[in-house]
Structure formats: C-alpha cells, structure tokens
Amino acid sequence: MVRVRLAPSPTGTLHIGTARTAVFNWLFARNQDGSFLLRIEDTDKERSKPEFTQNILEGLQWLGIDWDGDPVIQSEQTERHRSAIQSLLDKGLAYRCYASEEELDSMRTQQKAANQAPRYDNRHRDLTPEKEAAYQAEGRDAVIRFRIDEHREIRWSDLVRGPMLWRGADLGGDMVVARRAPADQIGDPLYNLVVVVDDAAMAISHVIRGEDHIANTAKQLLLYEALSLPVPAFAHAPLILNPEGRKLSKRDGVTSINDFRAMGYTPEALANYMTLLGWSVPEGMNEIFTLEAAAKVFDFDRVNKAGAKFDWDKLNWLNAQVLHSWEPAKLQNALTPLWADQGWTIPDTTGWTLSLVELLGPSLTLLNDGVDQAKPFFMEPGLEDDALKQLDQEGAKPCLQALLNALEEAPWSGESIDQAQEILKSAAKTAGVKKGILMKSLRAALLGRLQGPDLLTTWSLLAQIGQDLPRLRRCL
Ligand code: GLU
C-alpha cells in the first residue's frame, strides 16, 4: 500500500517548492491508488504560526491537491519522539554532549582556519562517567547526539537519482537529535529524528521531497536502522532554479503561491506548470493537462535529475491557454469578484458582462489582465498621447462631430452591428473623411488610446450603458 506525505513547516506561506513537492506526492499517490497524507511540522515553536498552517492548507486546496484524513500535527507526537531518543540512549547509540556553545564556536573557528569543513569532532562521544559527572556538577546543560560511524557507507536506491552512496564521514560528526536541556531531561527533539519517527508511525512507504534533503536522507537511514524501523523508499525531486540557474529563493521575488494567485495565475495552469518543473510528459501527451490526467501516467522515470529552471514565459503561455479554454460563464465568475474589488458597479443589462468577457477573454494571459482591460468599460479613461495625437489629425474632429450629430438625432442602442457600420459610413461621408480615420478617432475617443479589443463590440458595450456619447463629446 503506497502511503506518501507532505511535511510542510508552517513557518511561512505555501512556497512554490513545497507546492511542487506536494504535486509530485499527490500524483504518485493517485497513480498508485495510495494515500497522500499531510504532516504539519510545527516543532519550531518560535517560527511556526497557525496562520501559516491555514495558508498552506488553503493553498493546496486552491491548487486542487486534496489529502487523505486529517493532517498529523508534529508537535502532538512529542512523547513518541522522546521515547525514541530514550531508546537510543538506552542502547548506547546516543549520548549527552556537554560542549558549550563557546567551545563549539572555537572548534569551528579552528576548523575554518585549518581550511577544514565544519564538523562536530565527537569530543564527548566516550566521556568517562567521572568526566560526565563533573560536567553535570558544573551545572552544564547537554544536547543529545546520535553516533555516526565515520567508516559507514550509506546506500540507497533513489527513485529519481538511482544508486546513492554517502559516507558517514561526510555527515558533519555525531548528529544532535535533541536540543540543549538539563542533563536529566531530554530537550526538544530535532528534525531528522522526528521525521523518521513520524514517517514510521504514519507507515509512510515513499518519502518524496526536494533534492536539498539528500544529506538528511543519509542521516535518517542511520536512524531507521538504529530504531529498528521499516525503511521507506526515497525519491528526491530536482530543485527549482531561477533563470540564472541558482536555487529559486525569496530574492527572486515571487515564490509564494499567494503571490501567483494574486497576480492572476489560475490553479490549473500553476499545477500544470509545477508538474512540468522536473517531470516530462510521455511521448504523445499534450503539455497542457489536468493533475488527474497526469496522475494516470506519472512515474519517477520521467522525473529529471537536473534542476528545473523556472520559466515565466512557459507559465504565462500555459495560463493563457487555460484561460482561453474556459467557458465565458466560468471566466465571468472569476472576473466579476475582481471587478467588484475595484469598486466598479457591474451594469445589470442582460448579457452585458458576458459580452465583455467574450470580448476580452481571448487576449488574457493573466486573470488580472481582465481587470486592466475591463477598466475603460467601467470608468472613463483619460486620453493618452497616441489618442490625443490621433484626435489632432486632420478630419478627426469633424468626423467625430458628424458621428455625434447623427447619434444625437438617432441614438444607437448598441444592438445591431450592421446598423453601426451604416452610421459610421454615413458620418464619414458627411464629414468627407475616410472611414478608417473615423474608426481610429472613435477608438481614441472611446478607449483613450489606439490599442484595444474589437472596436464595434467595444462601442456596442459602451452604447448599451450610455457611455459612448459622453466620451465623444469630451473630445470635441
Ligand atoms: N519540514 C520539512 C521541510 O519543510 C520536511 C522535509 C521532509 O519532507 O522530510 O522541508
């Protein structure tokens, strides 16, 4: 039975890297008819916040990633963690280290000066009972360290990266599994220990996470062995890189799912794109897919070893494809709340909003483009330079005046486009200018600039809400 988990730390909002890990876990679980569980790793009491947990859960839901059962809360498992540490102490596989922070600092300084990699030198690994008693008598607190045999070779077969080999000597010395505490207590248990205990308690079969955890996996394998726990399979997904090829970080600007959402990316496009960040579609499969479709064919053979560069153009392209595929009614449902957020009153004319959505839909890349582009339909825009220039062209104002005169006599309701064509033709004739000049000038008057969607539909929408004549008048 496949059981996988996402183990986010609620120390910040849902990050794109965590979300991508969630996607891979979800795809594998659904592919295997297994379970996808959540564990909230909230043991860092200072940095963990309930609002971040909330944000992570909401972000996953928004992306369409559902999970099985209630999330496991790591801080509620402390007894289990402590008893695992106690068993390591009992078996002599862990010990108390009384080295003070100052002693450790000076050790690191010496290592640095000697050009050595920083590591704990295992100085308290085999303290005599007398020495230990002496440190305790001094009132020193202690961390608990797990012994790491330098000569050990740690091997596993990674589902993404193939055969892996780590040496005990490269793990930084005996590993701290519990924070500093008085010597008769067990301090707060630390990451590698708690993850192993929790994954085993949750009967996790496959640990799927980012490549930045590879060294942790080596350490955790030693802990599984020491605690006689069943070992899961491991899959390390490639990191997400910025366009310069470095690990994507906060410095790259947008990294939180919140931000993508606020910019107007759809959950469908983002989930699709995150899947493609490190996974390539099987031959013959379209690159635009739903998570359900990807789950049917997902496997680790198609997960790349190399880091995945974040490509905004590709994400934008996918988002546009998704938006263009939406039914107008769906797009309308997505856009109306954004318009309402702007404080715009949405006309209750039958079909007006749907026509606006149909007009703008094909040119949207981001959902929020539907705010910028809809703005001149809700508020009279100012006249931009190109519009002013157009209105200064010879014949521009006379033909707009002719159009206005005609409309004041017989207003156009905005219904028949054929009728609008006729009105334009005759106004151009009256003013003695080419119809092209009138069209361009009309666009300048209605939208305040020369770029924009189909002119006659634009005019029709503005005519329906009585906004065409005032915009013509202001130019004359
Ligand atoms: N809390 C860890 C993180 O967010 C979990 C890593 C793991 O999956 O074991 O990086």
Short mmCIF file of C-alpha atoms and ligand atoms in Angstrom, two decimals:
data_model
loop_
_atom_site.label_atom_id
_atom_site.label_comp_id
_atom_site.label_asym_id
_atom_site.label_seq_id
_atom_site.Cartn_x
_atom_site.Cartn_y
_atom_site.Cartn_z
CA MET A 1 0.00 0.00 0.00
CA VAL A 2 1.54 3.30 -1.10
CA ARG A 3 1.41 6.00 1.56
CA VAL A 4 3.16 9.29 0.94
CA ARG A 5 3.15 12.57 2.79
CA LEU A 6 3.89 16.24 2.51
CA ALA A 7 5.54 17.57 5.66
CA PRO A 8 5.45 21.37 5.45
CA SER A 9 6.82 23.54 8.23
CA PRO A 10 4.29 26.30 8.98
CA THR A 11 6.99 28.96 9.22
CA GLY A 12 5.85 30.84 6.12
CA THR A 13 3.22 30.87 3.41
CA LEU A 14 2.99 27.98 0.93
CA HIS A 15 6.15 28.15 -1.16
CA ILE A 16 6.37 27.06 -4.79
CA GLY A 17 8.98 24.40 -3.89
CA THR A 18 6.73 22.86 -1.25
CA ALA A 19 3.76 23.06 -3.59
CA ARG A 20 5.73 21.25 -6.31
CA THR A 21 6.72 18.56 -3.80
CA ALA A 22 3.03 18.29 -2.91
CA VAL A 23 2.16 17.86 -6.59
CA PHE A 24 4.68 15.02 -7.08
CA ASN A 25 3.47 13.26 -3.92
CA TRP A 26 -0.15 13.66 -4.94
CA LEU A 27 0.48 12.42 -8.50
CA PHE A 28 2.33 9.35 -7.27
CA ALA A 29 -0.29 8.55 -4.60
CA ARG A 30 -3.16 8.87 -7.06
CA ASN A 31 -1.27 6.89 -9.70
CA GLN A 32 -0.74 4.06 -7.23
CA ASP A 33 -4.19 4.24 -5.65
CA GLY A 34 -2.39 5.06 -2.46
CA SER A 35 -2.85 7.67 0.25
CA PHE A 36 -1.49 11.19 0.36
CA LEU A 37 -1.13 12.44 3.94
CA LEU A 38 -0.16 15.75 5.45
CA ARG A 39 2.02 16.35 8.46
CA ILE A 40 2.42 19.84 9.84
CA GLU A 41 5.99 20.09 11.13
CA ASP A 42 5.41 22.73 13.78
CA THR A 43 8.16 21.82 16.22
CA ASP A 44 9.95 25.14 15.69
CA LYS A 45 7.76 26.86 18.25
CA GLU A 46 9.09 30.33 17.66
CA ARG A 47 8.67 30.41 13.90
CA SER A 48 5.57 28.22 13.47
CA LYS A 49 2.27 30.10 13.22
CA PRO A 50 -1.31 28.79 12.90
CA GLU A 51 -1.99 31.30 10.11
CA PHE A 52 0.78 29.71 8.03
CA THR A 53 -0.76 26.27 8.53
CA GLN A 54 -4.05 27.76 7.36
CA ASN A 55 -2.35 29.34 4.37
CA ILE A 56 -0.64 26.08 3.39
CA LEU A 57 -3.86 24.07 3.60
CA GLU A 58 -5.82 26.68 1.65
CA GLY A 59 -3.10 26.94 -0.97
CA LEU A 60 -3.11 23.19 -1.53
CA GLN A 61 -6.89 23.17 -1.79
CA TRP A 62 -6.79 26.05 -4.25
CA LEU A 63 -4.32 24.10 -6.40
CA GLY A 64 -6.68 21.13 -6.42
CA ILE A 65 -4.48 18.95 -4.23
CA ASP A 66 -6.60 17.03 -1.75
CA TRP A 67 -5.24 14.85 1.03
CA ASP A 68 -6.44 11.85 2.95
CA GLY A 69 -7.53 12.14 6.57
CA ASP A 70 -6.73 14.94 8.99
CA PRO A 71 -3.24 16.44 8.93
CA VAL A 72 -0.93 14.98 11.57
CA ILE A 73 0.40 17.68 13.88
CA GLN A 74 4.03 17.00 14.67
CA SER A 75 4.06 18.86 17.99
CA GLU A 76 1.42 16.42 19.25
CA GLN A 77 3.80 13.48 18.77
CA THR A 78 6.49 14.67 21.19
CA GLU A 79 6.13 11.74 23.57
CA ARG A 80 6.84 9.34 20.75
CA HIS A 81 9.89 11.38 19.73
CA ARG A 82 11.23 11.49 23.27
CA SER A 83 10.82 7.79 23.81
CA ALA A 84 12.71 7.11 20.56
CA ILE A 85 15.55 9.28 21.85
CA GLN A 86 15.43 7.47 25.19
CA SER A 87 15.75 4.14 23.39
CA LEU A 88 18.82 5.41 21.51
CA LEU A 89 20.34 6.50 24.83
CA ASP A 90 19.49 3.12 26.40
CA LYS A 91 21.15 1.26 23.54
CA GLY A 92 24.25 3.44 23.78
CA LEU A 93 23.61 4.75 20.25
CA ALA A 94 23.18 8.29 21.51
CA TYR A 95 24.87 10.25 24.27
CA ARG A 96 24.83 13.57 26.04
CA CYS A 97 27.26 16.17 24.81
CA TYR A 98 28.08 18.92 27.28
CA ALA A 99 30.22 21.04 24.97
CA SER A 100 29.15 24.64 25.41
CA GLU A 101 28.24 26.93 22.50
CA GLU A 102 31.52 28.82 23.09
CA GLU A 103 33.54 25.60 22.90
CA LEU A 104 31.75 24.57 19.73
CA ASP A 105 32.30 28.03 18.23
CA SER A 106 36.00 27.93 18.91
CA MET A 107 36.19 24.41 17.45
CA ARG A 108 34.55 25.72 14.25
CA THR A 109 36.87 28.70 14.12
CA GLN A 110 39.88 26.40 14.31
CA GLN A 111 38.46 24.18 11.58
CA LYS A 112 37.90 27.19 9.39
CA ALA A 113 41.43 28.43 9.99
CA ALA A 114 42.74 24.99 9.00
CA ASN A 115 40.58 25.03 5.88
CA GLN A 116 38.53 22.09 7.12
CA ALA A 117 34.81 21.57 6.61
CA PRO A 118 32.90 22.40 9.79
CA ARG A 119 32.02 19.29 11.76
CA TYR A 120 31.50 18.25 15.35
CA ASP A 121 34.65 16.43 16.41
CA ASN A 122 32.77 13.91 18.57
CA ARG A 123 34.69 15.15 21.62
CA HIS A 124 32.08 13.95 24.13
CA ARG A 125 31.34 10.65 22.43
CA ASP A 126 33.01 8.49 25.03
CA LEU A 127 33.12 10.53 28.20
CA THR A 128 34.09 8.63 31.30
CA PRO A 129 31.36 8.53 33.97
CA GLU A 130 33.62 10.72 36.13
CA LYS A 131 34.01 13.38 33.44
CA GLU A 132 30.28 13.34 32.79
CA ALA A 133 29.56 13.71 36.49
CA ALA A 134 31.99 16.62 36.62
CA TYR A 135 30.20 18.46 33.77
CA GLN A 136 26.89 17.86 35.48
CA ALA A 137 28.28 19.15 38.74
CA GLU A 138 29.27 22.31 36.84
CA GLY A 139 25.57 22.63 36.01
CA ARG A 140 26.15 22.26 32.26
CA ASP A 141 23.18 21.53 30.04
CA ALA A 142 23.58 18.96 27.29
CA VAL A 143 22.37 18.21 23.79
CA ILE A 144 21.82 14.59 22.81
CA ARG A 145 23.89 13.34 19.91
CA PHE A 146 23.42 10.25 17.77
CA ARG A 147 26.63 8.40 16.94
CA ILE A 148 27.58 8.42 13.28
CA ASP A 149 30.23 5.90 12.34
CA GLU A 150 32.70 7.70 10.03
CA HIS A 151 33.51 4.47 8.25
CA ARG A 152 29.91 3.69 7.40
CA GLU A 153 28.81 3.67 3.78
CA ILE A 154 25.18 4.56 3.42
CA ARG A 155 23.50 3.33 0.26
CA TRP A 156 20.03 3.58 -1.13
CA SER A 157 18.42 3.36 -4.50
CA ASP A 158 16.77 6.69 -5.15
CA LEU A 159 13.69 6.51 -7.35
CA VAL A 160 14.81 9.63 -9.22
CA ARG A 161 18.59 9.60 -8.89
CA GLY A 162 19.37 5.90 -8.93
CA PRO A 163 22.06 4.34 -6.67
CA MET A 164 23.21 6.72 -3.96
CA LEU A 165 26.22 6.49 -1.71
CA TRP A 166 27.05 8.68 1.28
CA ARG A 167 29.88 8.25 3.71
CA GLY A 168 29.40 8.61 7.44
CA ALA A 169 32.50 10.83 7.47
CA ASP A 170 30.65 13.40 5.34
CA LEU A 171 27.74 13.92 7.71
CA GLY A 172 29.31 16.51 9.98
CA GLY A 173 30.04 14.33 13.01
CA ASP A 174 27.64 12.93 15.59
CA MET A 175 24.24 14.46 14.98
CA VAL A 176 22.22 16.42 17.52
CA VAL A 177 18.80 14.79 17.96
CA ALA A 178 17.62 16.79 20.98
CA ARG A 179 18.18 20.42 21.84
CA ARG A 180 20.17 21.56 24.85
CA ALA A 181 18.45 20.82 28.17
CA PRO A 182 19.36 19.98 31.78
CA ALA A 183 21.23 16.69 31.83
CA ASP A 184 18.43 14.73 33.49
CA GLN A 185 15.99 15.67 30.73
CA ILE A 186 15.52 15.16 27.03
CA GLY A 187 15.42 18.50 25.23
CA ASP A 188 13.22 19.31 22.23
CA PRO A 189 13.66 16.60 19.60
CA LEU A 190 15.10 17.77 16.28
CA TYR A 191 14.19 17.43 12.62
CA ASN A 192 15.93 14.26 11.43
CA LEU A 193 14.86 12.24 14.45
CA VAL A 194 11.24 13.40 14.45
CA VAL A 195 10.82 12.89 10.72
CA VAL A 196 11.96 9.28 10.98
CA VAL A 197 9.75 8.57 13.98
CA ASP A 198 6.74 10.24 12.37
CA ASP A 199 7.20 8.70 8.94
CA ALA A 200 7.41 5.27 10.56
CA ALA A 201 4.36 5.95 12.77
CA MET A 202 2.40 7.07 9.71
CA ALA A 203 3.57 3.94 7.82
CA ILE A 204 4.94 6.08 5.00
CA SER A 205 6.06 3.87 2.12
CA HIS A 206 7.73 6.53 -0.06
CA VAL A 207 9.39 9.77 1.02
CA ILE A 208 9.20 12.19 -1.90
CA ARG A 209 10.89 15.54 -1.29
CA GLY A 210 13.35 18.05 -2.68
CA GLU A 211 16.96 17.28 -3.50
CA ASP A 212 18.07 19.62 -0.70
CA HIS A 213 17.18 16.79 1.71
CA ILE A 214 19.63 14.21 0.31
CA ALA A 215 22.12 14.56 3.17
CA ASN A 216 19.22 14.30 5.61
CA THR A 217 18.17 11.06 3.97
CA ALA A 218 21.62 9.60 4.65
CA LYS A 219 21.30 10.58 8.31
CA GLN A 220 17.75 9.36 8.53
CA LEU A 221 18.67 5.95 7.11
CA LEU A 222 21.07 5.51 10.04
CA LEU A 223 18.27 6.42 12.43
CA TYR A 224 15.83 3.93 10.86
CA GLU A 225 18.45 1.27 11.41
CA ALA A 226 19.19 2.32 14.99
CA LEU A 227 15.49 2.43 15.86
CA SER A 228 14.76 -0.85 14.01
CA LEU A 229 12.07 0.84 11.92
CA PRO A 230 10.98 -0.19 8.42
CA VAL A 231 12.74 1.93 5.79
CA PRO A 232 10.64 3.72 3.14
CA ALA A 233 11.71 4.26 -0.46
CA PHE A 234 13.13 7.71 -1.28
CA ALA A 235 12.65 9.98 -4.28
CA HIS A 236 14.45 13.32 -4.42
CA ALA A 237 12.95 15.76 -6.87
CA PRO A 238 15.22 18.28 -8.59
CA LEU A 239 15.33 21.79 -7.19
CA ILE A 240 13.54 24.66 -8.83
CA LEU A 241 16.15 27.07 -10.16
CA ASN A 242 15.89 30.72 -11.09
CA PRO A 243 16.63 31.74 -14.69
CA GLU A 244 20.32 32.15 -13.72
CA GLY A 245 20.45 28.52 -12.61
CA ARG A 246 20.60 29.12 -8.86
CA LYS A 247 18.11 27.74 -6.33
CA LEU A 248 14.92 29.79 -6.53
CA SER A 249 14.74 31.88 -3.39
CA LYS A 250 12.82 34.75 -1.85
CA ARG A 251 15.26 37.08 -3.59
CA ASP A 252 13.78 36.01 -6.90
CA GLY A 253 10.62 37.86 -5.98
CA VAL A 254 7.53 35.76 -6.37
CA THR A 255 7.83 32.38 -4.65
CA SER A 256 4.68 32.13 -2.57
CA ILE A 257 1.56 30.51 -4.03
CA ASN A 258 -0.35 33.52 -2.65
CA ASP A 259 1.61 35.82 -4.92
CA PHE A 260 0.96 33.73 -8.01
CA ARG A 261 -2.70 33.71 -7.14
CA ALA A 262 -2.78 37.46 -6.59
CA MET A 263 -1.09 38.02 -9.96
CA GLY A 264 -3.90 36.21 -11.71
CA TYR A 265 -2.48 32.75 -12.37
CA THR A 266 -5.09 30.02 -12.40
CA PRO A 267 -4.67 26.99 -10.15
CA GLU A 268 -4.97 24.74 -13.21
CA ALA A 269 -2.07 26.42 -15.03
CA LEU A 270 0.11 26.63 -11.94
CA ALA A 271 -0.44 22.97 -11.03
CA ASN A 272 0.21 22.01 -14.65
CA TYR A 273 3.37 24.09 -14.73
CA MET A 274 4.67 22.76 -11.41
CA THR A 275 4.26 19.22 -12.72
CA LEU A 276 6.37 20.15 -15.72
CA LEU A 277 9.04 21.58 -13.40
CA GLY A 278 11.03 18.39 -13.25
CA TRP A 279 8.71 15.91 -14.93
CA SER A 280 8.46 15.43 -18.68
CA VAL A 281 5.31 14.22 -20.36
CA PRO A 282 5.34 10.81 -22.05
CA GLU A 283 5.55 10.93 -25.81
CA GLY A 284 2.27 11.82 -27.45
CA MET A 285 0.85 13.53 -24.35
CA ASN A 286 -0.10 17.19 -24.58
CA GLU A 287 1.81 19.53 -22.27
CA ILE A 288 -1.47 21.04 -21.16
CA PHE A 289 -3.14 18.63 -18.79
CA THR A 290 -5.08 18.32 -15.58
CA LEU A 291 -3.50 16.82 -12.47
CA GLU A 292 -5.91 13.88 -12.81
CA ALA A 293 -4.65 13.19 -16.34
CA ALA A 294 -1.01 13.47 -15.26
CA ALA A 295 -1.66 11.13 -12.31
CA LYS A 296 -2.67 8.38 -14.72
CA VAL A 297 0.78 8.31 -16.30
CA PHE A 298 3.05 9.76 -13.60
CA ASP A 299 6.19 7.85 -12.77
CA PHE A 300 9.62 8.65 -11.39
CA ASP A 301 11.42 7.54 -14.56
CA ARG A 302 10.26 10.74 -16.18
CA VAL A 303 11.41 12.96 -13.31
CA ASN A 304 14.65 14.69 -14.31
CA LYS A 305 17.76 14.64 -12.19
CA ALA A 306 18.87 18.09 -13.27
CA GLY A 307 17.43 21.20 -11.62
CA ALA A 308 14.35 22.69 -13.26
CA LYS A 309 14.66 26.29 -14.39
CA PHE A 310 11.66 28.44 -13.68
CA ASP A 311 10.38 29.80 -16.95
CA TRP A 312 7.87 32.64 -16.70
CA ASP A 313 7.14 32.61 -20.43
CA LYS A 314 6.10 29.00 -20.27
CA LEU A 315 3.93 29.57 -17.22
CA ASN A 316 2.32 32.59 -18.88
CA TRP A 317 1.70 30.61 -22.03
CA LEU A 318 0.06 27.82 -20.05
CA ASN A 319 -2.05 30.30 -18.10
CA ALA A 320 -3.24 31.92 -21.32
CA GLN A 321 -4.13 28.50 -22.76
CA VAL A 322 -6.12 27.66 -19.66
CA LEU A 323 -7.97 30.99 -19.67
CA HIS A 324 -8.72 30.74 -23.38
CA SER A 325 -10.18 27.28 -22.86
CA TRP A 326 -12.64 28.45 -20.20
CA GLU A 327 -16.32 28.84 -21.00
CA PRO A 328 -17.27 32.56 -20.88
CA ALA A 329 -19.53 31.89 -17.90
CA LYS A 330 -16.60 30.45 -15.92
CA LEU A 331 -14.41 33.39 -16.83
CA GLN A 332 -17.23 35.74 -15.88
CA ASN A 333 -17.44 34.09 -12.45
CA ALA A 334 -13.72 34.54 -11.99
CA LEU A 335 -13.64 38.15 -13.17
CA THR A 336 -16.72 39.66 -11.55
CA PRO A 337 -15.31 39.44 -7.99
CA LEU A 338 -12.09 41.09 -9.21
CA TRP A 339 -14.13 43.88 -10.78
CA ALA A 340 -16.18 44.24 -7.62
CA ASP A 341 -12.90 44.50 -5.64
CA GLN A 342 -12.11 47.57 -7.72
CA GLY A 343 -15.36 49.10 -6.53
CA TRP A 344 -16.82 49.03 -10.04
CA THR A 345 -20.57 48.79 -10.44
CA ILE A 346 -21.43 45.97 -12.77
CA PRO A 347 -24.30 47.01 -15.10
CA ASP A 348 -27.34 44.79 -14.81
CA THR A 349 -28.02 44.98 -18.54
CA THR A 350 -28.78 41.45 -19.66
CA GLY A 351 -25.79 39.75 -21.16
CA TRP A 352 -23.55 42.84 -20.91
CA THR A 353 -20.89 41.30 -18.64
CA LEU A 354 -20.86 38.07 -20.60
CA SER A 355 -20.30 40.02 -23.84
CA LEU A 356 -17.48 41.95 -22.17
CA VAL A 357 -15.92 38.68 -21.01
CA GLU A 358 -16.24 37.26 -24.52
CA LEU A 359 -14.60 40.35 -25.94
CA LEU A 360 -11.62 40.35 -23.55
CA GLY A 361 -11.16 36.60 -22.95
CA PRO A 362 -9.03 35.74 -25.99
CA SER A 363 -6.42 38.38 -25.15
CA LEU A 364 -5.92 37.47 -21.49
CA THR A 365 -2.66 35.98 -20.22
CA LEU A 366 -3.36 36.54 -16.54
CA LEU A 367 -6.76 36.73 -14.95
CA ASN A 368 -5.79 40.19 -13.73
CA ASP A 369 -5.35 41.37 -17.32
CA GLY A 370 -9.13 41.13 -17.29
CA VAL A 371 -9.12 43.93 -14.72
CA ASP A 372 -6.79 46.27 -16.62
CA GLN A 373 -8.51 45.60 -19.90
CA ALA A 374 -12.01 45.96 -18.48
CA LYS A 375 -11.24 49.25 -16.76
CA PRO A 376 -12.30 51.55 -19.66
CA PHE A 377 -15.67 49.81 -19.70
CA PHE A 378 -16.30 50.78 -16.09
CA MET A 379 -14.53 54.13 -15.87
CA GLU A 380 -13.99 56.83 -18.39
CA PRO A 381 -10.30 56.61 -19.31
CA GLY A 382 -8.11 59.67 -19.76
CA LEU A 383 -6.78 60.41 -23.24
CA GLU A 384 -3.28 59.01 -23.75
CA ASP A 385 -0.71 60.62 -26.03
CA ASP A 386 -1.43 58.42 -29.03
CA ALA A 387 -5.14 59.17 -28.70
CA LEU A 388 -4.53 62.93 -28.43
CA LYS A 389 -2.33 62.77 -31.49
CA GLN A 390 -4.99 60.92 -33.43
CA LEU A 391 -7.63 63.42 -32.41
CA ASP A 392 -5.41 66.23 -33.75
CA GLN A 393 -5.24 64.61 -37.18
CA GLU A 394 -6.92 66.45 -39.98
CA GLY A 395 -10.54 65.38 -40.29
CA ALA A 396 -10.62 63.57 -36.96
CA LYS A 397 -12.75 66.02 -35.05
CA PRO A 398 -15.13 66.86 -37.93
CA CYS A 399 -15.93 63.23 -38.46
CA LEU A 400 -16.47 62.61 -34.73
CA GLN A 401 -18.75 65.67 -34.72
CA ALA A 402 -20.68 64.25 -37.65
CA LEU A 403 -20.99 60.94 -35.82
CA LEU A 404 -22.15 62.66 -32.65
CA ASN A 405 -24.75 64.69 -34.56
CA ALA A 406 -26.08 61.55 -36.18
CA LEU A 407 -26.26 59.73 -32.85
CA GLU A 408 -27.92 62.62 -31.07
CA GLU A 409 -30.60 62.52 -33.67
CA ALA A 410 -30.94 58.74 -33.72
CA PRO A 411 -29.09 57.08 -30.84
CA TRP A 412 -27.66 53.63 -31.42
CA SER A 413 -28.77 51.13 -28.79
CA GLY A 414 -25.67 49.03 -29.32
CA GLU A 415 -27.58 46.09 -30.67
CA SER A 416 -27.12 45.78 -34.41
CA ILE A 417 -23.51 45.91 -35.57
CA ASP A 418 -24.73 46.31 -39.16
CA GLN A 419 -26.54 49.46 -38.11
CA ALA A 420 -23.34 50.77 -36.52
CA GLN A 421 -21.47 50.17 -39.77
CA GLU A 422 -24.09 52.21 -41.61
CA ILE A 423 -23.93 55.06 -39.11
CA LEU A 424 -20.13 55.19 -39.42
CA LYS A 425 -20.23 55.11 -43.18
CA SER A 426 -22.64 57.98 -43.43
CA ALA A 427 -20.88 60.08 -40.76
CA ALA A 428 -17.58 59.68 -42.62
CA LYS A 429 -19.29 60.70 -45.82
CA THR A 430 -20.88 63.75 -44.22
CA ALA A 431 -17.50 64.88 -42.88
CA GLY A 432 -15.78 64.00 -46.13
CA VAL A 433 -13.13 61.78 -44.49
CA LYS A 434 -12.13 58.16 -44.95
CA LYS A 435 -13.94 55.66 -42.73
CA GLY A 436 -10.55 54.50 -41.43
CA ILE A 437 -9.88 57.90 -39.88
CA LEU A 438 -13.28 57.88 -38.22
CA MET A 439 -12.70 54.37 -36.83
CA LYS A 440 -9.31 55.31 -35.38
CA SER A 441 -10.67 58.53 -33.91
CA LEU A 442 -13.65 56.73 -32.44
CA ARG A 443 -11.31 54.27 -30.75
CA ALA A 444 -9.24 57.14 -29.38
CA ALA A 445 -12.39 58.79 -28.02
CA LEU A 446 -13.93 55.67 -26.51
CA LEU A 447 -10.84 53.99 -25.03
CA GLY A 448 -8.46 56.92 -24.69
CA ARG A 449 -5.82 55.06 -26.70
CA LEU A 450 -5.32 53.35 -30.00
CA GLN A 451 -4.82 49.78 -28.76
CA GLY A 452 -7.68 47.62 -27.62
CA PRO A 453 -10.24 44.99 -28.47
CA ASP A 454 -12.63 44.90 -31.42
CA LEU A 455 -13.92 48.43 -31.95
CA LEU A 456 -17.53 47.81 -32.87
CA THR A 457 -18.07 45.41 -29.98
CA THR A 458 -16.39 47.91 -27.66
CA TRP A 459 -18.68 50.67 -28.94
CA SER A 460 -21.69 48.41 -28.64
CA LEU A 461 -20.93 47.65 -24.98
CA LEU A 462 -20.41 51.33 -24.18
CA ALA A 463 -23.55 52.31 -26.10
CA GLN A 464 -25.58 49.81 -24.09
CA ILE A 465 -24.68 51.60 -20.88
CA GLY A 466 -24.94 55.09 -22.41
CA GLN A 467 -21.23 55.78 -22.19
CA ASP A 468 -20.45 56.35 -25.88
CA LEU A 469 -21.85 59.86 -26.34
CA PRO A 470 -20.16 61.44 -23.29
CA ARG A 471 -16.82 60.10 -24.49
CA LEU A 472 -17.35 61.55 -27.94
CA ARG A 473 -18.40 64.91 -26.55
CA ARG A 474 -15.33 65.31 -24.38
CA CYS A 475 -13.12 65.16 -27.48
CA LEU A 476 -14.86 67.93 -29.34
N1 GLU B 1 9.53 20.08 7.20
C1 GLU B 1 10.47 19.69 6.20
C2 GLU B 1 10.53 20.76 5.14
O1 GLU B 1 9.58 21.53 5.03
C3 GLU B 1 10.07 18.38 5.63
C4 GLU B 1 11.06 17.71 4.80
C5 GLU B 1 10.68 16.27 4.56
O2 GLU B 1 9.84 16.07 3.66
O3 GLU B 1 11.12 15.42 5.28
O4 GLU B 1 11.50 20.89 4.44
#
